[in-house]
Amino acid sequence: MTHLTEHSPLPTADPLVRSGRSAALATAFVRGGVAAGLGLGALAVLVMAAWISSPYPDSGPGGALHTAAGLWLLAHGVDLVRTETLSGVPAPLGVVPLLLMALPGWLAHRAARDTLEPEEGRPRPSTGGAVAAVCGGYLLVATGVVVYAASGPLPADPLAAACWLPATVAAAAGLGVWTANGRPLPEQEQAAVALRAAGTALVALLGGGAALFGTSLVWHAGAAQESFSGLAGEWSGQVSVLMLAVALVPNAAVWGASYGLGPGFALGAGASATPLGLTGAAAVPPFPLLAALPAAGPGSWPHWAAVAIPLVAVLLLGVCVGRAARAWTGRDTALTALVAAWACGAAVALLAAAAGGPLGSGRLSSFGPVWWQAGAAAVLWSAVVGVPVALGVRAWARRGLKPAPAAPALATAPTKATTPPKVKATAQAKAKGGRLKGWVWRGRGGAVTAADPVAVQDDEPGFEPYDFLPAAWEPKLPPPPPPPLPPRPPSSAPSPDAPAGSAPGPGRTEAPEAVEPPAPSD
């Protein structure tokens, strides 16, 4: 007889489920477009407010909207081209204010995160489908913005737009999906520890770079104030310059971190600032933040003190790895520290590439940290200092660690058919009045001899042997008290006619003699 399922058709998805998933993907597509529109609208509002408050508007509202479109593309890492220059030659603009990138990145992140949040009556799309749908809706709006900005004063570089726009949006959407899934780390313990240590070192680097740049800016407060006053005299211009300076603060933190790492940053073609000094002719435009740059000439001990920033960062990296590697081998600890070093170097290189770029042509074609130099320096610092620190912290954490004692071997429980629950100990037990002096009790914990147990006959009814005894590490229970013995009857003298050995012994009683009934009287 053939089974009923041999030729049964394959199960198909419910049409309602398929339509629900399609609706979820369509919603994600719309979310991506809305996120792009919100970011563009926020920048347009700021630019229009600055244009309205300006006492000398050079163009109409169309020019302000074109400028807003260009700034929105710049916030995604796209290089712009300035067409209105004094020489008439178009000049590139590639320094991206990193704080400006936070708004569109957060909007794309939120769109992907909200797409994967469970909702009643709507199936959850797949991870790849959510990222693709959000990116599709976002890039559709971005394409229109690129086309619109091409006719304005700040058109986008086509190659940069084709490369950086999809990468930035996909990275933000991927982080949103990661957040929706609970921010999981790799299941392998070493990989998760390496990522956490790299993140800690990166935060320490950026924090130290920001502190270094802020200290230098306070030291050169007079020059910064003079530059700020010279750029704009009206309050609207001063507000615009202040907002641009605030948006460039994360860039200054990356520059300070690169300065402490050693490679420093470029100040135009052929000029660079390092802890050893400023070399070449720096092409520094007048801007308040740039007043914190070191003076020309060799560096002194305050400049050399900047190396404390990467030193503290890699010490934290080594401590994070070493504390987690208490039970690891030395080889695994060193490999984990090296993975953390490469991860930190990759993050530093990415941030350095985003924080620098050209400010124009000629001498301003190179401005900011060089990405591969900053990344290589971060890896070198972390490998040379972080790995020995991780091994040292691991050795310090293991100083009081003792090998765990071997677990006692547990014997198998005896069975009544093979091993009796009580065995007579011939070396200790002695017969005395039908009783035994000692017993050997066998259980799961081994053989234990009772101190002075009460002897029990094998054939005593109702006897139940112990099934188990307490283990060696468990407290021993006190032996049970012996049962009271029955009162012994008074013994009588033996009859002279009784045979030897017939005297009543302990535990025995003499049977009363039979009394003959009296004979009947006549």
XYZ file of C-alpha atoms in Angstrom:
522
model
C 0.000 0.000 0.000
C 1.485 3.296 -0.976
C 1.654 6.186 1.422
C -0.684 9.052 0.932
C 2.200 11.570 1.052
C 4.264 10.081 -1.795
C 2.673 12.161 -4.539
C 1.277 14.976 -2.426
C 2.091 18.470 -3.723
C 4.688 20.600 -1.946
C 3.265 23.027 0.580
C 2.978 26.549 -0.690
C 3.119 29.763 1.274
C -0.112 31.301 2.353
C -1.110 34.095 -0.044
C -1.891 36.280 2.961
C 1.625 35.735 4.329
C 3.204 36.535 0.981
C 1.117 39.649 0.616
C 1.998 40.647 4.187
C 5.719 40.351 3.498
C 5.366 42.352 0.322
C 3.514 45.046 2.233
C 6.255 45.065 4.882
C 8.945 45.529 2.218
C 6.894 48.284 0.586
C 6.613 49.974 3.981
C 10.374 49.726 4.435
C 10.882 51.288 1.004
C 8.651 54.187 1.984
C 10.446 54.531 5.318
C 13.759 54.924 3.496
C 12.370 57.651 1.262
C 10.834 59.471 4.220
C 14.152 59.330 6.117
C 15.962 60.925 3.184
C 13.290 63.605 2.878
C 13.424 64.455 6.578
C 17.193 64.960 6.515
C 17.012 67.078 3.394
C 14.165 69.146 4.823
C 16.013 69.823 8.081
C 19.063 71.158 6.238
C 16.871 73.181 3.894
C 15.205 74.859 6.880
C 18.577 75.831 8.361
C 19.916 77.184 5.079
C 16.730 79.116 4.337
C 16.793 80.627 7.839
C 20.384 81.755 7.296
C 19.467 83.201 3.887
C 16.461 85.067 5.255
C 18.430 86.538 8.156
C 21.344 87.566 5.933
C 21.379 91.342 5.258
C 23.021 90.821 1.877
C 21.417 87.850 0.119
C 23.383 87.227 -3.056
C 20.822 84.925 -4.653
C 17.183 84.046 -4.406
C 15.579 81.116 -2.632
C 16.594 78.830 -5.501
C 20.262 79.335 -4.691
C 19.616 78.603 -1.014
C 17.822 75.362 -1.891
C 20.671 74.302 -4.194
C 23.111 74.987 -1.372
C 21.008 72.871 0.997
C 21.021 70.008 -1.513
C 24.809 70.221 -1.815
C 25.277 70.228 1.950
C 22.991 67.202 2.277
C 25.146 65.305 -0.213
C 28.293 66.434 1.620
C 26.836 64.973 4.816
C 26.940 61.550 3.121
C 30.642 61.839 2.332
C 30.179 62.975 -1.261
C 32.804 65.413 -2.554
C 31.399 68.635 -3.953
C 32.775 70.949 -6.630
C 32.774 74.711 -6.069
C 32.098 76.398 -9.385
C 32.112 79.975 -8.115
C 35.778 80.680 -7.386
C 37.953 83.797 -7.821
C 40.051 82.131 -10.499
C 37.066 80.659 -12.288
C 38.542 77.144 -12.050
C 36.264 74.654 -10.245
C 37.722 73.580 -6.889
C 36.887 70.402 -4.958
C 35.419 70.445 -1.458
C 35.887 67.166 0.379
C 36.165 67.891 4.106
C 32.958 66.462 5.563
C 31.704 67.847 8.898
C 31.288 64.592 10.820
C 28.601 66.004 13.084
C 26.589 66.817 9.975
C 26.674 63.121 9.058
C 24.887 62.228 12.286
C 21.474 63.441 11.135
C 21.050 61.453 7.876
C 22.836 58.460 9.392
C 20.480 58.385 12.366
C 17.416 58.716 10.138
C 18.465 55.773 7.935
C 19.348 53.799 11.067
C 15.914 54.419 12.577
C 14.110 53.499 9.365
C 15.801 50.082 9.245
C 15.306 49.511 12.964
C 11.596 50.314 12.850
C 11.136 48.027 9.854
C 12.207 44.967 11.857
C 10.248 45.774 14.975
C 7.455 43.229 15.403
C 3.956 44.508 14.837
C 0.695 42.675 15.324
C -0.808 41.475 12.084
C 2.300 42.142 9.983
C 4.994 39.535 9.256
C 8.568 40.535 9.869
C 10.691 40.829 6.709
C 14.107 39.251 6.434
C 17.238 41.141 7.409
C 18.548 41.430 3.877
C 15.149 42.429 2.544
C 14.791 45.185 5.145
C 18.222 46.652 4.369
C 17.628 46.483 0.608
C 14.181 48.075 0.840
C 15.296 50.936 3.083
C 18.362 51.623 0.922
C 16.248 51.515 -2.223
C 13.817 54.156 -1.000
C 16.608 56.331 0.373
C 18.750 56.174 -2.774
C 15.771 56.967 -4.967
C 15.437 60.332 -3.234
C 19.227 60.797 -3.236
C 19.355 60.342 -7.000
C 16.889 63.165 -7.437
C 18.948 65.362 -5.111
C 22.122 64.687 -7.120
C 20.358 65.689 -10.312
C 18.938 68.832 -8.701
C 22.286 69.907 -7.176
C 24.046 69.568 -10.538
C 22.548 72.902 -11.641
C 23.567 74.770 -8.457
C 26.766 76.288 -7.075
C 27.797 73.041 -5.305
C 27.290 70.084 -7.675
C 28.348 66.623 -6.568
C 31.254 64.664 -7.984
C 29.578 61.816 -9.930
C 32.163 59.187 -8.959
C 32.056 60.119 -5.274
C 28.254 60.114 -5.331
C 28.199 56.643 -6.891
C 30.588 55.238 -4.279
C 29.918 57.033 -0.993
C 26.149 57.440 -1.084
C 25.266 53.702 -1.231
C 28.025 52.803 1.217
C 26.935 55.359 3.814
C 23.247 54.475 3.581
C 23.921 50.726 3.679
C 26.160 51.120 6.748
C 23.517 53.135 8.603
C 20.752 50.690 7.669
C 22.933 47.739 8.704
C 23.482 49.304 12.113
C 19.730 49.754 12.414
C 19.140 46.061 11.707
C 21.859 45.158 14.215
C 20.141 47.307 16.828
C 16.740 45.733 16.087
C 18.243 42.270 16.649
C 19.564 43.213 20.078
C 23.122 44.271 19.085
C 24.483 40.718 19.042
C 28.211 40.047 19.167
C 29.952 37.023 17.632
C 29.275 33.785 19.470
C 32.997 33.075 19.746
C 34.211 34.568 23.005
C 37.572 35.746 21.668
C 35.980 37.663 18.782
C 33.490 39.404 21.070
C 36.234 40.394 23.515
C 38.374 41.722 20.648
C 35.537 43.933 19.374
C 34.806 45.309 22.840
C 38.484 46.056 23.446
C 38.812 47.767 20.056
C 35.748 49.909 20.787
C 37.156 50.912 24.170
C 40.491 51.900 22.637
C 38.758 53.865 19.862
C 36.659 55.842 22.343
C 39.777 56.605 24.379
C 41.606 57.787 21.253
C 38.802 60.105 20.179
C 38.293 61.434 23.697
C 41.984 62.143 24.071
C 42.119 63.819 20.655
C 39.174 66.057 21.546
C 40.793 66.977 24.881
C 44.074 67.781 23.130
C 42.429 69.996 20.533
C 40.278 71.735 23.134
C 43.292 72.464 25.328
C 45.188 73.927 22.397
C 42.166 76.010 21.385
C 41.908 77.471 24.891
C 45.643 78.192 24.811
C 45.198 80.102 21.530
C 41.891 81.700 22.516
C 42.987 85.159 21.395
C 43.826 84.054 17.860
C 40.562 82.086 17.645
C 38.523 85.125 18.712
C 40.262 87.327 16.160
C 39.594 84.838 13.383
C 35.950 84.502 14.405
C 35.390 88.259 14.345
C 37.126 88.684 11.003
C 34.986 86.113 9.167
C 31.582 87.688 9.848
C 30.526 90.980 11.344
C 26.749 90.500 11.402
C 25.050 88.254 13.924
C 23.614 85.997 11.201
C 27.081 85.375 9.776
C 28.511 84.742 13.208
C 25.797 82.179 13.928
C 26.568 80.420 10.646
C 30.308 80.322 11.415
C 29.608 79.048 14.928
C 27.362 76.267 13.625
C 30.024 75.216 11.117
C 32.666 75.170 13.847
C 30.478 72.988 16.058
C 29.858 70.591 13.162
C 33.652 70.263 12.705
C 34.392 69.392 16.359
C 34.390 65.590 15.674
C 36.848 66.232 12.843
C 39.089 68.055 15.300
C 38.936 65.036 17.648
C 40.088 62.719 14.840
C 42.878 65.146 13.937
C 44.028 65.241 17.558
C 44.029 61.444 17.760
C 46.087 61.220 14.565
C 48.469 63.840 15.954
C 49.000 61.772 19.101
C 49.497 58.561 17.122
C 52.448 60.133 15.324
C 51.549 60.651 11.637
C 49.753 63.921 12.406
C 47.783 65.620 9.639
C 48.463 67.526 6.455
C 48.053 71.290 6.224
C 48.277 71.552 2.478
C 50.598 70.090 -0.105
C 54.053 69.584 1.431
C 53.122 70.665 4.970
C 52.333 68.457 7.955
C 51.985 68.791 11.730
C 53.379 66.029 13.972
C 54.557 65.911 17.605
C 58.094 66.449 16.287
C 57.077 69.795 14.824
C 55.372 71.542 11.919
C 57.214 71.159 8.624
C 56.611 72.963 5.350
C 54.578 76.059 4.541
C 51.101 75.529 5.970
C 48.210 76.810 3.873
C 45.811 77.550 6.695
C 42.612 79.460 5.842
C 41.267 81.828 8.498
C 38.955 79.774 10.695
C 38.533 79.673 14.498
C 39.290 75.971 14.942
C 42.472 76.210 12.886
C 43.866 78.704 15.357
C 44.643 75.733 17.635
C 47.279 74.389 15.228
C 50.871 74.295 16.531
C 53.282 76.976 15.490
C 55.938 76.385 12.859
C 59.209 74.842 13.976
C 60.321 71.823 15.988
C 58.082 70.509 18.737
C 58.746 70.801 22.460
C 57.743 68.709 25.448
C 54.047 69.835 25.385
C 53.848 68.496 21.822
C 55.593 65.253 22.762
C 53.131 64.762 25.627
C 50.466 64.023 22.999
C 51.793 60.451 22.733
C 50.052 59.777 26.064
C 46.762 59.591 24.166
C 47.500 56.392 22.194
C 49.439 54.999 25.155
C 46.374 55.189 27.422
C 44.155 53.806 24.646
C 46.274 50.712 24.004
C 46.700 50.146 27.749
C 42.924 49.981 28.028
C 42.852 47.587 25.078
C 45.352 45.277 26.748
C 43.565 45.414 30.089
C 40.217 44.547 28.474
C 41.697 41.528 26.715
C 43.807 40.390 29.682
C 40.960 40.503 32.188
C 38.799 38.342 29.934
C 41.648 35.896 29.173
C 42.083 34.512 32.662
C 41.171 30.989 31.574
C 42.716 31.200 28.086
C 46.102 30.125 26.868
C 48.808 32.661 26.137
C 48.502 32.058 22.409
C 44.752 32.777 22.403
C 45.314 35.935 24.452
C 47.943 37.281 22.047
C 45.806 36.481 18.984
C 42.780 38.202 20.527
C 44.836 41.321 21.266
C 46.113 41.347 17.671
C 42.572 41.078 16.301
C 41.540 43.984 18.520
C 44.528 45.982 17.235
C 43.524 45.438 13.608
C 39.899 46.309 14.332
C 40.918 49.536 16.065
C 43.267 50.400 13.190
C 40.531 49.845 10.620
C 38.132 52.135 12.504
C 40.790 54.848 12.831
C 41.591 54.646 9.102
C 37.899 54.974 8.202
C 37.405 58.002 10.446
C 40.590 59.645 9.170
C 39.411 59.216 5.582
C 36.087 60.858 6.423
C 37.620 63.673 8.497
C 40.084 64.832 5.840
C 40.008 65.739 2.198
C 40.674 68.596 -0.187
C 39.639 72.152 0.512
C 40.520 73.385 -2.920
C 43.099 72.948 -5.619
C 46.832 73.509 -5.504
C 48.189 73.853 -1.985
C 44.823 72.987 -0.416
C 44.447 69.722 -2.311
C 45.470 67.712 0.773
C 44.076 68.642 4.148
C 43.673 66.542 7.276
C 45.061 63.160 8.393
C 46.197 60.570 5.861
C 43.964 57.549 6.403
C 46.465 54.739 5.811
C 49.139 56.346 7.968
C 46.758 56.883 10.877
C 45.396 53.332 10.619
C 48.860 51.763 10.422
C 50.028 53.772 13.444
C 47.014 52.597 15.469
C 47.726 48.960 14.610
C 51.417 49.367 15.462
C 50.721 50.983 18.833
C 48.162 48.326 19.744
C 50.370 45.418 18.688
C 53.587 46.629 20.344
C 52.041 47.776 23.620
C 48.614 46.153 23.787
C 49.723 42.523 23.344
C 52.341 42.543 26.165
C 49.913 44.365 28.446
C 47.226 41.746 27.739
C 49.645 38.922 28.558
C 50.789 40.677 31.727
C 47.250 41.314 32.959
C 46.376 37.694 32.239
C 49.371 36.472 34.250
C 48.464 38.808 37.129
C 44.865 37.589 37.124
C 46.020 33.964 37.249
C 48.397 34.432 40.197
C 45.871 33.097 42.708
C 44.239 30.597 40.403
C 44.712 26.988 41.555
C 43.908 23.908 39.525
C 40.552 22.500 40.392
C 40.745 19.268 42.428
C 39.790 16.100 40.654
C 36.233 15.045 41.291
C 35.948 11.870 43.381
C 35.044 8.813 41.369
C 31.579 7.637 42.172
C 31.075 3.911 42.418
C 28.123 2.302 40.804
C 25.220 1.440 43.036
C 25.239 -2.194 44.068
C 22.383 -4.467 43.292
C 20.829 -6.896 45.687
C 21.430 -9.778 43.312
C 25.241 -9.368 43.165
C 26.320 -7.576 46.373
C 24.426 -8.024 49.637
C 23.645 -4.802 51.499
C 25.574 -5.995 54.557
C 28.641 -8.229 54.626
C 30.114 -9.779 57.701
C 33.535 -8.316 58.516
C 35.476 -11.427 59.538
C 38.418 -9.375 60.796
C 36.271 -7.319 63.168
C 33.055 -9.231 63.869
C 32.996 -11.807 66.586
C 30.217 -14.068 67.564
C 28.865 -13.359 70.975
C 25.612 -14.780 72.158
C 24.136 -15.083 68.698
C 25.019 -11.408 67.904
C 27.664 -9.793 65.735
C 30.173 -7.220 66.899
C 30.636 -5.263 63.655
C 29.165 -4.857 60.177
C 30.383 -3.494 56.878
C 27.784 -1.347 55.118
C 28.219 -0.921 51.414
C 26.586 1.963 49.505
C 27.277 4.429 46.697
C 29.993 6.178 48.683
C 32.076 3.011 49.282
C 32.460 0.683 52.255
C 32.032 2.135 55.727
C 32.305 0.094 58.971
C 29.876 1.008 61.681
C 31.431 1.945 65.006
C 29.300 -0.261 67.190
C 26.060 -1.128 65.451
C 23.400 -3.258 66.873
C 23.607 -6.661 65.328
C 20.659 -7.744 63.301
C 20.056 -11.244 62.146
C 19.957 -11.880 58.414
C 16.645 -13.543 58.686
C 15.065 -10.809 60.789
C 11.760 -9.834 59.226
C 11.231 -6.245 58.130
C 14.948 -5.510 57.669
C 15.575 -2.760 55.137
C 19.259 -2.057 54.332
C 20.529 1.475 53.675
C 20.352 2.405 50.024
C 23.164 4.978 50.225
C 25.507 6.644 52.671
C 26.549 10.324 52.876
C 29.435 11.334 50.671
C 32.848 12.232 52.045
C 32.152 15.981 51.948
C 28.751 15.721 53.627
C 28.428 15.835 57.430
C 28.031 12.424 58.990
C 24.885 11.788 60.930
C 25.256 10.460 64.487
C 24.542 6.726 64.824
C 21.013 5.916 65.974
C 20.635 4.959 69.646
C 20.375 1.207 70.303
C 16.893 -0.072 71.056
C 16.187 -0.858 74.699
C 16.665 -4.485 75.647
C 13.786 -6.320 77.325
C 14.140 -6.825 81.101
C 16.048 -9.986 81.981
C 14.005 -12.417 84.222
C 15.604 -13.569 87.454
C 17.719 -16.659 86.901
C 17.235 -19.800 89.059
C 19.889 -22.182 90.305
C 20.521 -25.124 88.032
C 19.200 -28.500 89.050
C 21.869 -31.009 90.087
C 20.346 -33.514 87.683
C 20.626 -31.078 84.768
C 23.432 -31.782 82.322
C 26.428 -29.497 82.130
C 25.970 -26.469 79.929
C 22.229 -26.401 80.396
C 22.357 -23.394 82.673
C 20.426 -20.530 81.288
C 22.692 -18.048 79.660
C 22.141 -14.476 78.748
C 19.144 -14.053 76.606
C 17.734 -17.470 77.521
C 15.023 -18.340 80.037
C 14.361 -21.659 81.650
C 11.072 -23.253 80.728
C 8.829 -23.839 83.759
C 8.410 -27.468 84.834
C 5.145 -29.125 84.023
C 2.870 -29.581 87.042
C 0.899 -32.838 87.135
C -2.731 -32.432 88.004
C -3.820 -33.970 91.342
C -5.241 -37.471 91.217
C -8.961 -37.702 91.805
C -9.962 -38.848 95.294
C -11.898 -41.980 95.806
